[in-house]
PDB file of C-alpha atoms in Angstrom:
ATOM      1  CA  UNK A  29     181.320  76.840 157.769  1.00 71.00           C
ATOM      2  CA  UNK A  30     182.947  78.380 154.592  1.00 74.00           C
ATOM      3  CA  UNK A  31     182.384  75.086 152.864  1.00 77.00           C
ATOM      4  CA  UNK A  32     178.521  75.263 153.923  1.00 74.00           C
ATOM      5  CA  UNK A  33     178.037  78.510 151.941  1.00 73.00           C
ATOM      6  CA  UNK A  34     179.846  77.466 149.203  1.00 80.00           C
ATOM      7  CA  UNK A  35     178.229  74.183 148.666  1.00 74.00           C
ATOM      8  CA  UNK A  36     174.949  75.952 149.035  1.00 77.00           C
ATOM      9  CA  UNK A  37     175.929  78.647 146.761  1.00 76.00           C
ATOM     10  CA  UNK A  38     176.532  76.149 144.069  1.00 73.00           C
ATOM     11  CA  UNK A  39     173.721  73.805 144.880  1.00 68.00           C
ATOM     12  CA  UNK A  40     171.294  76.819 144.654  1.00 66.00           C
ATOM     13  CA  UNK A  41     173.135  77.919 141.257  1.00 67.00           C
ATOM     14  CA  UNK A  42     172.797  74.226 140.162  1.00 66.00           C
ATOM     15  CA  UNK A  43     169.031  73.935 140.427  1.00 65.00           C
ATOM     16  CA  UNK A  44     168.075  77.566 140.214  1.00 64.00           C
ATOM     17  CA  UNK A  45     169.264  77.552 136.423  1.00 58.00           C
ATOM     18  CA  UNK A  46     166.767  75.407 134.879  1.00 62.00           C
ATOM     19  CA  UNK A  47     165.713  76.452 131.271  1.00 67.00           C
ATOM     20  CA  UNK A  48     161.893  77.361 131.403  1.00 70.00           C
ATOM     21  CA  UNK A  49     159.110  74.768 130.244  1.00 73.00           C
ATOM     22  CA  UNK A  50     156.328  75.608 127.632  1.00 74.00           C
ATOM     23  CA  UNK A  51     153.134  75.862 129.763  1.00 74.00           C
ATOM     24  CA  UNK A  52     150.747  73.443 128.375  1.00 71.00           C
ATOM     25  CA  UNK A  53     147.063  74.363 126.689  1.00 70.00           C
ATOM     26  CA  UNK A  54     144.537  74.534 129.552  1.00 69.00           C
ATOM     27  CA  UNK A  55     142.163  72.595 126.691  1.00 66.00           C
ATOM     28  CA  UNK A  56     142.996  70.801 124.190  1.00 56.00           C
ATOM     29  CA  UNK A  57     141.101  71.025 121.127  1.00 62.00           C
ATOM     30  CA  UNK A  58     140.106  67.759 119.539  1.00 66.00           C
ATOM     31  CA  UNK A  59     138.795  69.073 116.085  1.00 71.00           C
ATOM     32  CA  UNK A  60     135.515  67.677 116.687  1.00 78.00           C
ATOM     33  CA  UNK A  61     133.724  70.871 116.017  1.00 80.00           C
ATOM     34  CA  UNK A  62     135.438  70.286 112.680  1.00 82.00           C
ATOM     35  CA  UNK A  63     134.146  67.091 111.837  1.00 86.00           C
ATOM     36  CA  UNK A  64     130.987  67.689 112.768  1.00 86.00           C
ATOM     37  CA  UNK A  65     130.378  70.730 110.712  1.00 84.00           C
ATOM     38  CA  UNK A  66     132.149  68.685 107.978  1.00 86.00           C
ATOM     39  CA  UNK A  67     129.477  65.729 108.625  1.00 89.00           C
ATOM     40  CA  UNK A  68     126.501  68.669 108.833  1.00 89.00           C
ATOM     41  CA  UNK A  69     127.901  69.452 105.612  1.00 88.00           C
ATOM     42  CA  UNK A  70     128.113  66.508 103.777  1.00 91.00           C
ATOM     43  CA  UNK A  71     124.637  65.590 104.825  1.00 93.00           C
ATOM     44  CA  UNK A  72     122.940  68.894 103.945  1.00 91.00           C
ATOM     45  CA  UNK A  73     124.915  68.325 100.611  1.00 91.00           C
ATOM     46  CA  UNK A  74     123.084  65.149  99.825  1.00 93.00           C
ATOM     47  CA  UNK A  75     119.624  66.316 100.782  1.00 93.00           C
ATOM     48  CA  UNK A  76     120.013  69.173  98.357  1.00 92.00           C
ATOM     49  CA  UNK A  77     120.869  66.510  95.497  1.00 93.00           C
ATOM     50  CA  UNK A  78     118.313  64.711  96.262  1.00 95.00           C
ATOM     51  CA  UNK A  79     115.973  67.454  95.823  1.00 94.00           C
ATOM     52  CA  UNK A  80     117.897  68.221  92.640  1.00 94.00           C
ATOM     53  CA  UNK A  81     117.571  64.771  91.250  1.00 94.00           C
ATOM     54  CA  UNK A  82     113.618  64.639  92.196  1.00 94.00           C
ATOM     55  CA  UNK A  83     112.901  68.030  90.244  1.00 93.00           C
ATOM     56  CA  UNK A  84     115.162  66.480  87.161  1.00 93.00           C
ATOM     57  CA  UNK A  85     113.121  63.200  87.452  1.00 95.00           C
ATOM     58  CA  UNK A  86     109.817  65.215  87.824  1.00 93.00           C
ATOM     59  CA  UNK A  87     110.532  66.943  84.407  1.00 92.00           C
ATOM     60  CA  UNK A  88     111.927  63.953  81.932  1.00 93.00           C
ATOM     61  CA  UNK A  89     110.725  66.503  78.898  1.00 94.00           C
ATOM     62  CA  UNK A  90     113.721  68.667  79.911  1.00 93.00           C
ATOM     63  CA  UNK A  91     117.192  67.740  78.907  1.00 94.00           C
ATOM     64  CA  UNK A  92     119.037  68.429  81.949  1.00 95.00           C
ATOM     65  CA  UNK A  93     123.162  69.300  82.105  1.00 95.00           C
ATOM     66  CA  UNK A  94     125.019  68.481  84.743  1.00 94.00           C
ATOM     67  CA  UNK A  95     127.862  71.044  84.295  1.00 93.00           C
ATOM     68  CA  UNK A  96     131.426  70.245  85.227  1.00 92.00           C
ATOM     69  CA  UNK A  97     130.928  73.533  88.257  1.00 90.00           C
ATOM     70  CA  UNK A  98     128.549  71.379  90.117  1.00 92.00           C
ATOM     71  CA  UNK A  99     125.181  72.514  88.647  1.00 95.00           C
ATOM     72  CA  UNK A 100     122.387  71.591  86.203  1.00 96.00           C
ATOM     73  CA  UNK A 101     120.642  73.493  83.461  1.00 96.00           C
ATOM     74  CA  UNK A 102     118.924  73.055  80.477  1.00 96.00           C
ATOM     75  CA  UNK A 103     118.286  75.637  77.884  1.00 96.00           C
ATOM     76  CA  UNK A 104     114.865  77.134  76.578  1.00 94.00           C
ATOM     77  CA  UNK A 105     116.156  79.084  73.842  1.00 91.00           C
ATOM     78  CA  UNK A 106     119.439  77.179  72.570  1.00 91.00           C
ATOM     79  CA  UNK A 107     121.480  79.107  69.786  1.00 88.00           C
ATOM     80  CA  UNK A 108     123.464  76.651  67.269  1.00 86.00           C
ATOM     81  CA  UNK A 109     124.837  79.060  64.858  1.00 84.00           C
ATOM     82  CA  UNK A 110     126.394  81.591  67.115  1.00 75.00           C
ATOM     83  CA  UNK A 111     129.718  81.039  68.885  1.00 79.00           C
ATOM     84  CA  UNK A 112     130.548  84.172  70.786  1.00 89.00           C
ATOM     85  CA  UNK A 113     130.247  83.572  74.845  1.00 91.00           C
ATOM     86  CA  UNK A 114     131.196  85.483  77.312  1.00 93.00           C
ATOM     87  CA  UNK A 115     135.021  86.021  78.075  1.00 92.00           C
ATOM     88  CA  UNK A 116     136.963  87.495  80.846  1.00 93.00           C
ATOM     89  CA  UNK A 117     136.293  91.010  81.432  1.00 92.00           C
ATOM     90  CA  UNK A 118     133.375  91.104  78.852  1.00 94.00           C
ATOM     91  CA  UNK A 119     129.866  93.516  79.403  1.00 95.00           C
ATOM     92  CA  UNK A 120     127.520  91.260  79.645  1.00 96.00           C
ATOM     93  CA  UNK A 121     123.652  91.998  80.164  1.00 97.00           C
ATOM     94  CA  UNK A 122     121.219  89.659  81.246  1.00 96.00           C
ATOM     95  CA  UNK A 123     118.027  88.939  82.933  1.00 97.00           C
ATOM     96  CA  UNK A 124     117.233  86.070  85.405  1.00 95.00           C
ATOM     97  CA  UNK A 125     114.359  85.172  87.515  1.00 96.00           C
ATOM     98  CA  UNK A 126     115.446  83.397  90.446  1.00 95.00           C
ATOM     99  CA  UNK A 127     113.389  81.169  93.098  1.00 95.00           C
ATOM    100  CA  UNK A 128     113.767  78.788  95.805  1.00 93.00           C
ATOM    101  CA  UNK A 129     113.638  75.144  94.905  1.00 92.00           C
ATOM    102  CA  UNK A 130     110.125  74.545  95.839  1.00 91.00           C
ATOM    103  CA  UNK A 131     109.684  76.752  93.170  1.00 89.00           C
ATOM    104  CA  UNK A 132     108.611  80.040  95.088  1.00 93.00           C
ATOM    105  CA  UNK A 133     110.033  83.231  93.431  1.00 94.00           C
ATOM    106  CA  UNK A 134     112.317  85.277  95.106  1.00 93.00           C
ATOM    107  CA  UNK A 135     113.510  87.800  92.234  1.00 94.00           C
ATOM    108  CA  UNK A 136     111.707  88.031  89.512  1.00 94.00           C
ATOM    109  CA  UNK A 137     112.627  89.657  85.764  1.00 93.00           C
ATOM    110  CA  UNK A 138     115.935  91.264  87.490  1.00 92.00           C
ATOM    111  CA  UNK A 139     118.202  93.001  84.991  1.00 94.00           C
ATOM    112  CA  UNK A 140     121.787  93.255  85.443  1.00 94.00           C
ATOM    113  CA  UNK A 141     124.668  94.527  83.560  1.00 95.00           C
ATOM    114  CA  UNK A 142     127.720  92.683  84.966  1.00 94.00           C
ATOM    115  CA  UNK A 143     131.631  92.841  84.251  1.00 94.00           C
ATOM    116  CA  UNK A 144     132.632  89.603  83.972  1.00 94.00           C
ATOM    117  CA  UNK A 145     135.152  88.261  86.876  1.00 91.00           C
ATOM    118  CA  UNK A 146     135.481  91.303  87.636  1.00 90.00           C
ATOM    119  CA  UNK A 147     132.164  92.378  90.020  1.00 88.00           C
ATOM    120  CA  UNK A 148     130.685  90.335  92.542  1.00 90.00           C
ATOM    121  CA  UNK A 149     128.221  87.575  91.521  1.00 91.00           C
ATOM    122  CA  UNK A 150     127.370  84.213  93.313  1.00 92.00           C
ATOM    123  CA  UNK A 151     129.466  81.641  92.088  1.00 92.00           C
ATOM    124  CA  UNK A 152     127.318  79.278  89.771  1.00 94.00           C
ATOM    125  CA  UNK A 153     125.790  82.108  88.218  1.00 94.00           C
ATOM    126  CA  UNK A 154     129.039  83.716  87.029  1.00 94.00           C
ATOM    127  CA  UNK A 155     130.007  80.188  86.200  1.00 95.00           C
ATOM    128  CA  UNK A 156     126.543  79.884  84.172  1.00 95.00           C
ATOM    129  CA  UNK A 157     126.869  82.640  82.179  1.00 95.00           C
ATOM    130  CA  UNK A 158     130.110  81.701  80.621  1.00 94.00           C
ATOM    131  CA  UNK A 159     128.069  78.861  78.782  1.00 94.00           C
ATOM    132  CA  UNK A 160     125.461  81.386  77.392  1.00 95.00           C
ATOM    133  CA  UNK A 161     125.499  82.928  73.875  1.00 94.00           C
ATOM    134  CA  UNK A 162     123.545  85.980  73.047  1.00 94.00           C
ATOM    135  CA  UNK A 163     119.724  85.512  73.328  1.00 93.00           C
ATOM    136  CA  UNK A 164     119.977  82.393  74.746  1.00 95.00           C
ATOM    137  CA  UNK A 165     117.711  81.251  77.419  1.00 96.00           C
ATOM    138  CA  UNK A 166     118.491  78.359  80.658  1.00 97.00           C
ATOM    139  CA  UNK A 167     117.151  77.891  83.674  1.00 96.00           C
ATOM    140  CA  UNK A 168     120.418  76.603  86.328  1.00 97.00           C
ATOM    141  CA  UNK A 169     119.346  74.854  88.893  1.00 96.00           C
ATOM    142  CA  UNK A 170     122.141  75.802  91.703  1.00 95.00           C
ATOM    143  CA  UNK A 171     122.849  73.496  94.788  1.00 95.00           C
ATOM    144  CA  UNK A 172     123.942  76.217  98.050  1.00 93.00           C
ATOM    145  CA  UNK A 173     127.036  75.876  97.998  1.00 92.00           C
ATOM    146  CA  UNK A 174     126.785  77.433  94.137  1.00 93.00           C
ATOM    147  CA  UNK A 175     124.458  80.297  95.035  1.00 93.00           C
ATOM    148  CA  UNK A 176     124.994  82.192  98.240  1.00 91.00           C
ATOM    149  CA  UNK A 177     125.731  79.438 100.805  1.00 87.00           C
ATOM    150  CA  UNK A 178     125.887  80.038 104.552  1.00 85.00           C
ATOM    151  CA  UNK A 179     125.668  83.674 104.671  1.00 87.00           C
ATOM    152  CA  UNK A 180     122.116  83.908 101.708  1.00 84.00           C
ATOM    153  CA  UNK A 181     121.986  87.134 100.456  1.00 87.00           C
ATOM    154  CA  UNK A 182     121.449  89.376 103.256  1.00 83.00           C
ATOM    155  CA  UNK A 183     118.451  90.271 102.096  1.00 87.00           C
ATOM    156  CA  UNK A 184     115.953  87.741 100.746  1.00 90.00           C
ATOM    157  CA  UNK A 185     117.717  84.645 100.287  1.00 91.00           C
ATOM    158  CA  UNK A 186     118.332  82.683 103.580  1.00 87.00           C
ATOM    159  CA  UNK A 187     120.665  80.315 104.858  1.00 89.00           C
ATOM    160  CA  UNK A 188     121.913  77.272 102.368  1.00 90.00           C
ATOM    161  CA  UNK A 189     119.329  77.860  99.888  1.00 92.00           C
ATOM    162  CA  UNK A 190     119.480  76.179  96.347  1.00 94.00           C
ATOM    163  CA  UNK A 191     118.228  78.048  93.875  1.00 95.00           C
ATOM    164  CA  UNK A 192     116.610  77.602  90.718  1.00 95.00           C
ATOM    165  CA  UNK A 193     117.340  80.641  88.330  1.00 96.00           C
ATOM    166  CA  UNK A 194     116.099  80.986  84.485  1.00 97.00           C
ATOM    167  CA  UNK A 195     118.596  83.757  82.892  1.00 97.00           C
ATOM    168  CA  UNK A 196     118.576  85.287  79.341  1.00 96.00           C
ATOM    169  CA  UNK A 197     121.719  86.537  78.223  1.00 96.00           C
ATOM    170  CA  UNK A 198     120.706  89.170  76.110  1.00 96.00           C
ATOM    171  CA  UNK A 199     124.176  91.344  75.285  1.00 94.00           C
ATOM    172  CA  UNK A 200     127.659  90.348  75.540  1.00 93.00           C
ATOM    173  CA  UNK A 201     129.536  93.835  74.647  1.00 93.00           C
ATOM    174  CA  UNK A 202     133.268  92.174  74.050  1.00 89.00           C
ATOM    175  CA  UNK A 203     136.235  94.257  76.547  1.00 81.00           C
ATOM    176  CA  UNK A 204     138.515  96.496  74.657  1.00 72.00           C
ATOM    177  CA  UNK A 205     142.401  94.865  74.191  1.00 52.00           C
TER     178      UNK A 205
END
């Protein structure tokens, strides 16, 4: 009888003493939700270039950039003799119309005095100014991704919306060192 206890003592000691095991996910997650907004993506990326390459094609007077950010422009007003742009932490003041790529205005003559890198700005706009001299006139034409993207502007520009925006720089005041 003693050795009854004791061997179930042991036995229970034996298989009570079992390290714990990870529970497992209840779902595992595939990443498909991933490649299919990367697919949505990719698609919506093309039919914007397309729509890009059809206004550059439409107007074969204008000599269209494509800039190494992603976006085209041309200029209007093109200075040659000037070489001061816009630097880090430079006052810049400029003007810009900006409309939808169908060509319907959103903003129109907006005026703007913007620190530069240092305020908030869509992306291929801050990136555009950097090629503009003083007086100088382009109109960027700015896939979604570029201007405001998913979220639009909160206000009057939507979701994934390339824009078209013609901007004067008109003052670049130079930062203090």
């Amino acid at each position: 009888m003693k050795n009854l206890h004791i061997l179930t003592i042991v036995l229970l000691l034996c298989f009570s003493c079992k390290s714990p095991e990870p529970r497992l996910p209840e779902s595992v997650q595939s990443g498909s939700f991933l490649k299919a907004s990367a697919e949505r993506n990719k698609k919506l990326n093309e039919l914007e270039h397309q729509q890009i390459a059809d206004i550059i094609k439409s107007n074969p007077d204008k000599d269209y950039i494509a800039s190494e950010s992603g976006f085209w422009y041309y200029y209007q007003n093109k200075i040659e003799n000037d070489t001061i742009q816009p630097e880090f932490g430079d006052v810049v003041d400029f003007t810009f119309d900006v409309s939808n790529i169908e060509g319907n205005e959103i903003y129109a003559n907006t005026n703007i005095t913007y620190v530069m890198d240092k305020e908030e700005l869509f992306t291929g706009l801050r990136e555009g100014l950097k090629l503009l001299k003083p007086t100088e006139t382009a109109t960027f034409i700015f896939p979604s991704q570029k201007a405001f993207g998913y979220y639009g502007d909160e206000r009057k520009i939507g979701t994934n919306v390339p824009l078209i925006c013609e901007v004067t720089l008109n003052t670049i005041t130079k930062k203090n060192d």
